[in-house]
PDB file of C-alpha atoms in Angstrom:
ATOM      1  CA  VAL L   1      -3.201  -4.521 -16.849  1.00  0.00           C
ATOM      2  CA  TYR L   2      -6.292  -2.682 -16.318  1.00  0.00           C
ATOM      3  CA  ASP L   3      -4.838   0.704 -15.932  1.00  0.00           C
ATOM      4  CA  LYS L   4      -3.232   0.147 -18.886  1.00  0.00           C
ATOM      5  CA  LEU L   5      -6.140  -0.884 -21.518  1.00  0.00           C
ATOM      6  CA  PRO L   6      -7.466   2.447 -23.366  1.00  0.00           C
ATOM      7  CA  LYS L   7     -10.342   3.821 -22.694  1.00  0.00           C
ATOM      8  CA  ALA L   8     -12.765   2.105 -25.173  1.00  0.00           C
ATOM      9  CA  GLU L   9     -11.877  -1.337 -23.562  1.00  0.00           C
ATOM     10  CA  GLN L  10     -12.635   0.464 -20.021  1.00  0.00           C
ATOM     11  CA  ASP L  11     -15.619   1.247 -21.139  1.00  0.00           C
ATOM     12  CA  MET L  12     -16.186  -2.294 -22.564  1.00  0.00           C
ATOM     13  CA  ILE L  13     -15.597  -3.822 -18.945  1.00  0.00           C
ATOM     14  CA  ARG L  14     -17.965  -1.536 -17.313  1.00  0.00           C
ATOM     15  CA  ALA L  15     -20.513  -1.931 -19.523  1.00  0.00           C
ATOM     16  CA  ALA L  16     -19.669  -6.484 -19.478  1.00  0.00           C
ATOM     17  CA  ALA L  17     -20.372  -6.212 -15.827  1.00  0.00           C
ATOM     18  CA  LYS L  18     -23.668  -3.911 -16.105  1.00  0.00           C
ATOM     19  CA  ASN L  19     -24.905  -6.867 -18.288  1.00  0.00           C
ATOM     20  CA  HIS L  20     -23.479  -9.743 -15.639  1.00  0.00           C
ATOM     21  CA  HIS L  21     -27.044 -11.540 -16.366  1.00  0.00           C
ATOM     22  CA  ASP L  22     -25.845 -12.820 -19.968  1.00  0.00           C
ATOM     23  CA  VAL L  23     -21.991 -12.561 -20.148  1.00  0.00           C
ATOM     24  CA  ALA L  24     -19.083 -13.609 -18.211  1.00  0.00           C
ATOM     25  CA  VAL L  25     -16.466 -10.726 -17.330  1.00  0.00           C
ATOM     26  CA  VAL L  26     -13.054 -11.120 -16.794  1.00  0.00           C
ATOM     27  CA  VAL L  27     -10.803  -9.382 -15.324  1.00  0.00           C
ATOM     28  CA  ASP L  28      -8.298 -11.731 -13.340  1.00  0.00           C
ATOM     29  CA  VAL L  29      -6.692 -14.219 -14.883  1.00  0.00           C
ATOM     30  CA  ALA L  30      -6.768 -15.928 -11.953  1.00  0.00           C
ATOM     31  CA  ASP L  31     -10.501 -16.272 -12.521  1.00  0.00           C
ATOM     32  CA  TYR L  32     -10.339 -18.672 -15.190  1.00  0.00           C
ATOM     33  CA  ALA L  33     -10.053 -22.327 -13.555  1.00  0.00           C
ATOM     34  CA  ALA L  34     -13.210 -21.200 -11.956  1.00  0.00           C
ATOM     35  CA  ILE L  35     -15.090 -19.666 -14.937  1.00  0.00           C
ATOM     36  CA  LEU L  36     -14.028 -24.025 -16.643  1.00  0.00           C
ATOM     37  CA  ALA L  37     -14.822 -25.563 -13.685  1.00  0.00           C
ATOM     38  CA  ASP L  38     -18.076 -24.063 -13.638  1.00  0.00           C
ATOM     39  CA  MET L  39     -19.038 -24.409 -17.395  1.00  0.00           C
ATOM     40  CA  GLY L  40     -17.303 -28.113 -17.270  1.00  0.00           C
ATOM     41  CA  ALA L  41     -20.168 -28.439 -13.818  1.00  0.00           C
ATOM     42  CA  HIS L  42     -23.241 -26.660 -16.279  1.00  0.00           C
ATOM     43  CA  ARG L  43     -22.696 -27.787 -19.382  1.00  0.00           C
ATOM     44  CA  GLY L  44     -20.778 -25.173 -21.120  1.00  0.00           C
ATOM     45  CA  ALA L  45     -23.212 -22.483 -18.817  1.00  0.00           C
ATOM     46  CA  VAL L  46     -21.199 -19.920 -16.700  1.00  0.00           C
ATOM     47  CA  THR L  47     -24.044 -19.726 -13.903  1.00  0.00           C
ATOM     48  CA  LEU L  48     -25.758 -16.518 -12.414  1.00  0.00           C
ATOM     49  CA  SER L  49     -23.802 -16.537  -9.200  1.00  0.00           C
ATOM     50  CA  LEU L  50     -20.153 -16.766 -10.547  1.00  0.00           C
ATOM     51  CA  ARG L  51     -21.218 -13.940 -12.715  1.00  0.00           C
ATOM     52  CA  ARG L  52     -22.234 -12.089 -10.070  1.00  0.00           C
ATOM     53  CA  LYS L  53     -19.297 -12.088  -8.329  1.00  0.00           C
ATOM     54  CA  LEU L  54     -17.144 -11.652 -11.608  1.00  0.00           C
ATOM     55  CA  ALA L  55     -19.021  -8.171 -12.064  1.00  0.00           C
ATOM     56  CA  GLN L  56     -18.257  -7.359  -8.735  1.00  0.00           C
ATOM     57  CA  LYS L  57     -14.503  -7.754  -9.144  1.00  0.00           C
ATOM     58  CA  ALA L  58     -14.691  -5.834 -12.806  1.00  0.00           C
ATOM     59  CA  TYR L  59     -16.831  -2.517 -11.052  1.00  0.00           C
ATOM     60  CA  ALA L  60     -14.061  -2.767  -8.046  1.00  0.00           C
ATOM     61  CA  ARG L  61     -11.661  -3.003 -10.674  1.00  0.00           C
ATOM     62  CA  THR L  62     -12.941  -0.149 -12.509  1.00  0.00           C
ATOM     63  CA  ALA L  63     -13.753   1.974  -9.300  1.00  0.00           C
ATOM     64  CA  ALA L  64     -10.095   1.665  -8.464  1.00  0.00           C
ATOM     65  CA  TYR L  65      -8.711   3.199 -12.034  1.00  0.00           C
ATOM     66  CA  ASP L  66     -11.461   6.090 -11.225  1.00  0.00           C
ATOM     67  CA  ALA L  67     -10.229   6.293  -7.887  1.00  0.00           C
ATOM     68  CA  ALA L  68      -6.564   6.444  -9.405  1.00  0.00           C
ATOM     69  CA  ILE L  69      -7.646   9.107 -11.987  1.00  0.00           C
ATOM     70  CA  SER L  70      -9.336  11.648  -8.925  1.00  0.00           C
ATOM     71  CA  SER L  71      -6.602  11.694  -6.657  1.00  0.00           C
ATOM     72  CA  TRP L  72      -4.281  12.656 -10.151  1.00  0.00           C
ATOM     73  CA  PHE L  73      -6.218  15.218 -10.724  1.00  0.00           C
ATOM     74  CA  ALA L  74      -6.763  16.398  -7.412  1.00  0.00           C
ATOM     75  CA  GLY L  75      -2.677  16.527  -6.838  1.00  0.00           C
ATOM     76  CA  GLN L  76      -2.089  18.306  -9.900  1.00  0.00           C
ATOM     77  CA  LEU L  77      -4.698  21.101  -8.868  1.00  0.00           C
ATOM     78  CA  GLY L  78      -3.991  21.429  -5.346  1.00  0.00           C
ATOM     79  CA  GLU L  79      -6.278  19.931  -3.756  1.00  0.00           C
ATOM     80  CA  THR L  80      -5.206  18.562  -0.527  1.00  0.00           C
ATOM     81  CA  PHE L  81      -8.867  18.171   0.855  1.00  0.00           C
ATOM     82  CA  PRO L  82     -10.899  17.392  -2.227  1.00  0.00           C
ATOM     83  CA  PRO L  83     -14.585  18.232  -2.172  1.00  0.00           C
ATOM     84  CA  ARG L  84     -14.936  14.334  -2.634  1.00  0.00           C
ATOM     85  CA  LEU L  85     -12.674  11.371  -2.060  1.00  0.00           C
ATOM     86  CA  ALA L  86     -12.442   8.539  -3.575  1.00  0.00           C
ATOM     87  CA  LEU L  87     -10.009   5.387  -2.134  1.00  0.00           C
ATOM     88  CA  ALA L  88      -9.626   2.049  -3.597  1.00  0.00           C
ATOM     89  CA  GLY L  89      -8.440  -0.891  -1.608  1.00  0.00           C
ATOM     90  CA  VAL L  90      -6.512  -4.659  -2.022  1.00  0.00           C
ATOM     91  CA  LEU L  91      -7.510  -6.743   0.719  1.00  0.00           C
ATOM     92  CA  ARG L  92      -3.934  -7.421   2.328  1.00  0.00           C
ATOM     93  CA  GLN L  93      -5.493 -10.467   5.023  1.00  0.00           C
ATOM     94  CA  GLY L  94      -8.435 -10.687   7.107  1.00  0.00           C
ATOM     95  CA  LEU L  95      -8.361  -9.778  10.609  1.00  0.00           C
ATOM     96  CA  ARG L  96      -8.841 -12.004  14.104  1.00  0.00           C
ATOM     97  CA  TYR L  97     -11.421  -9.038  14.896  1.00  0.00           C
ATOM     98  CA  GLY L  98     -12.376  -5.476  14.632  1.00  0.00           C
ATOM     99  CA  GLU L  99     -11.999  -3.098  17.675  1.00  0.00           C
ATOM    100  CA  ASN L 100     -14.187  -5.542  19.870  1.00  0.00           C
ATOM    101  CA  PRO L 101     -14.113  -9.370  19.807  1.00  0.00           C
ATOM    102  CA  HIS L 102     -17.576  -9.283  18.321  1.00  0.00           C
ATOM    103  CA  GLN L 103     -16.539  -7.144  15.055  1.00  0.00           C
ATOM    104  CA  LEU L 104     -15.693  -8.387  12.156  1.00  0.00           C
ATOM    105  CA  ALA L 105     -12.465  -6.474  10.146  1.00  0.00           C
ATOM    106  CA  ALA L 106     -10.034  -6.651   7.505  1.00  0.00           C
ATOM    107  CA  PHE L 107      -6.826  -4.820   6.471  1.00  0.00           C
ATOM    108  CA  TYR L 108      -6.398  -3.081   2.696  1.00  0.00           C
ATOM    109  CA  VAL L 109      -3.740  -1.617   1.171  1.00  0.00           C
ATOM    110  CA  ASP L 110      -3.344   0.514  -1.538  1.00  0.00           C
ATOM    111  CA  GLY L 111      -0.238  -0.554  -3.226  1.00  0.00           C
ATOM    112  CA  ALA L 112       2.137   2.006  -1.923  1.00  0.00           C
ATOM    113  CA  THR L 113       5.551   0.779  -0.916  1.00  0.00           C
ATOM    114  CA  ARG L 114       6.272   2.746   1.710  1.00  0.00           C
ATOM    115  CA  PRO L 115       8.012   1.316   5.095  1.00  0.00           C
ATOM    116  CA  GLY L 116       5.360   0.700   7.441  1.00  0.00           C
ATOM    117  CA  ILE L 117       2.482  -1.937   8.533  1.00  0.00           C
ATOM    118  CA  ALA L 118       1.414  -2.199   4.750  1.00  0.00           C
ATOM    119  CA  THR L 119       4.671  -3.029   3.767  1.00  0.00           C
ATOM    120  CA  ALA L 120       5.561  -4.988   7.332  1.00  0.00           C
ATOM    121  CA  GLU L 121       5.844  -8.672   7.121  1.00  0.00           C
ATOM    122  CA  GLN L 122       4.557 -11.171  10.336  1.00  0.00           C
ATOM    123  CA  VAL L 123       6.860 -13.427  10.768  1.00  0.00           C
ATOM    124  CA  GLN L 124       5.667 -14.879  13.724  1.00  0.00           C
ATOM    125  CA  GLY L 125       2.205 -15.440  16.313  1.00  0.00           C
ATOM    126  CA  LYS L 126      -1.234 -15.294  16.027  1.00  0.00           C
ATOM    127  CA  GLU L 127      -3.398 -13.712  13.744  1.00  0.00           C
ATOM    128  CA  LEU L 128      -3.871  -9.728  14.459  1.00  0.00           C
ATOM    129  CA  SER L 129      -6.496  -7.583  15.037  1.00  0.00           C
ATOM    130  CA  TYR L 130      -7.745  -4.355  14.267  1.00  0.00           C
ATOM    131  CA  ASN L 131      -6.383  -3.295  17.859  1.00  0.00           C
ATOM    132  CA  ASN L 132      -2.754  -5.013  16.786  1.00  0.00           C
ATOM    133  CA  LEU L 133      -2.362  -3.030  13.739  1.00  0.00           C
ATOM    134  CA  ASN L 134      -3.837   0.238  14.478  1.00  0.00           C
ATOM    135  CA  ASP L 135      -1.106  -0.209  17.762  1.00  0.00           C
ATOM    136  CA  THR L 136       1.883  -0.855  15.747  1.00  0.00           C
ATOM    137  CA  ASP L 137       1.226   1.566  13.247  1.00  0.00           C
ATOM    138  CA  ALA L 138       1.331   4.571  15.827  1.00  0.00           C
ATOM    139  CA  ALA L 139       4.414   3.033  17.744  1.00  0.00           C
ATOM    140  CA  PHE L 140       6.276   2.608  14.235  1.00  0.00           C
ATOM    141  CA  GLU L 141       5.009   6.289  13.447  1.00  0.00           C
ATOM    142  CA  CYS L 142       6.303   7.513  16.587  1.00  0.00           C
ATOM    143  CA  VAL L 143       9.619   5.959  16.768  1.00  0.00           C
ATOM    144  CA  ALA L 144      10.317   6.770  13.287  1.00  0.00           C
ATOM    145  CA  GLU L 145      10.378  10.586  14.657  1.00  0.00           C
ATOM    146  CA  PHE L 146      13.493  10.061  16.331  1.00  0.00           C
ATOM    147  CA  ASP L 147      17.247  10.348  15.057  1.00  0.00           C
ATOM    148  CA  ARG L 148      19.000   9.156  18.322  1.00  0.00           C
ATOM    149  CA  PRO L 149      17.855   5.218  19.144  1.00  0.00           C
ATOM    150  CA  ALA L 150      14.917   5.122  20.658  1.00  0.00           C
ATOM    151  CA  ILE L 151      12.033   2.209  21.651  1.00  0.00           C
ATOM    152  CA  VAL L 152       8.110   2.996  21.457  1.00  0.00           C
ATOM    153  CA  ILE L 153       5.762   1.130  23.468  1.00  0.00           C
ATOM    154  CA  VAL L 154       1.789   1.245  22.397  1.00  0.00           C
ATOM    155  CA  LYS L 155      -1.445   0.094  24.159  1.00  0.00           C
ATOM    156  CA  HIS L 156      -4.502   0.677  23.197  1.00  0.00           C
ATOM    157  CA  ALA L 157      -3.698   3.945  21.334  1.00  0.00           C
ATOM    158  CA  ASN L 158      -1.865   5.158  23.649  1.00  0.00           C
ATOM    159  CA  PRO L 159       2.087   6.006  24.101  1.00  0.00           C
ATOM    160  CA  CYS L 160       3.052   3.757  27.337  1.00  0.00           C
ATOM    161  CA  GLY L 161       6.529   4.577  26.950  1.00  0.00           C
ATOM    162  CA  VAL L 162       8.898   6.229  24.846  1.00  0.00           C
ATOM    163  CA  ALA L 163      12.494   7.017  25.132  1.00  0.00           C
ATOM    164  CA  GLU L 164      16.237   7.591  23.242  1.00  0.00           C
ATOM    165  CA  ALA L 165      19.525   6.976  24.370  1.00  0.00           C
ATOM    166  CA  ALA L 166      22.440   6.101  23.481  1.00  0.00           C
ATOM    167  CA  GLY L 167      21.428   2.734  22.453  1.00  0.00           C
ATOM    168  CA  LEU L 168      18.043   0.047  22.343  1.00  0.00           C
ATOM    169  CA  SER L 169      18.989  -1.381  25.267  1.00  0.00           C
ATOM    170  CA  ALA L 170      18.793   2.040  27.593  1.00  0.00           C
ATOM    171  CA  ALA L 171      15.985   3.464  25.768  1.00  0.00           C
ATOM    172  CA  TRP L 172      14.348   0.346  25.978  1.00  0.00           C
ATOM    173  CA  ASP L 173      14.972   0.280  29.949  1.00  0.00           C
ATOM    174  CA  LEU L 174      13.657   3.971  30.258  1.00  0.00           C
ATOM    175  CA  ALA L 175      11.022   3.024  28.268  1.00  0.00           C
ATOM    176  CA  LEU L 176       9.459   0.479  30.798  1.00  0.00           C
ATOM    177  CA  ARG L 177       9.921   2.700  33.587  1.00  0.00           C
ATOM    178  CA  CYS L 178       7.288   5.278  32.403  1.00  0.00           C
ATOM    179  CA  ASP L 179       4.625   2.398  32.553  1.00  0.00           C
ATOM    180  CA  PRO L 180       5.397  -1.356  33.466  1.00  0.00           C
ATOM    181  CA  VAL L 181       2.190  -2.326  33.718  1.00  0.00           C
ATOM    182  CA  SER L 182       0.132  -1.203  30.541  1.00  0.00           C
ATOM    183  CA  ALA L 183       3.716  -2.026  28.336  1.00  0.00           C
ATOM    184  CA  PHE L 184       2.534  -5.727  29.642  1.00  0.00           C
ATOM    185  CA  GLY L 185       0.530  -6.828  26.103  1.00  0.00           C
ATOM    186  CA  GLY L 186       1.287  -3.979  24.270  1.00  0.00           C
ATOM    187  CA  ILE L 187       3.263  -2.973  20.761  1.00  0.00           C
ATOM    188  CA  VAL L 188       6.820  -2.303  20.978  1.00  0.00           C
ATOM    189  CA  ALA L 189       8.871  -0.258  18.263  1.00  0.00           C
ATOM    190  CA  ALA L 190      12.273   0.419  17.970  1.00  0.00           C
ATOM    191  CA  ASN L 191      14.185   2.546  14.965  1.00  0.00           C
ATOM    192  CA  ARG L 192      17.483   0.394  15.174  1.00  0.00           C
ATOM    193  CA  VAL L 193      17.944  -3.327  14.641  1.00  0.00           C
ATOM    194  CA  LEU L 194      17.688  -5.543  17.387  1.00  0.00           C
ATOM    195  CA  HIS L 195      20.853  -7.516  17.838  1.00  0.00           C
TER     196      HIS L 195
END
């Protein structure tokens, strides 16, 4: 694993990526098959286009490691808002579209295991959009604030129904009464298991 490598080996990965015109750098064992296929198709050589892809992955890996170190130092220094924030994410999935249908979007995660949309599993339905994820996150975070059984309905980043009651069924009835028109097509979150 890259983040467990000695500094000298990390520097070698950066150096290999920098020299990708002459070197193929591998930071992911999943790339071996592509390299072998490329070599088989090109008399033992790795094409420049594949070397560029491999270099990009190497730089992304070293950048993620540097971001983790930067975040650790910021925490040690008590900097809640450091002057420069470094982030690293792993592509979780492409999205159906961005905020509007003509926009591209993707969902990246940072590896945190905290309950939320980043650790949730989609059970059914069509591919999600940015708006679906945004609304789901807002509904999840809002409903998590309640101790009693609660329902939250969110549509286009706005709560259109929030209620708590003795049970989820009663909370649903109350939440839906807030704005039954806007609730259509919205995201519903519950803070208890539905039976």
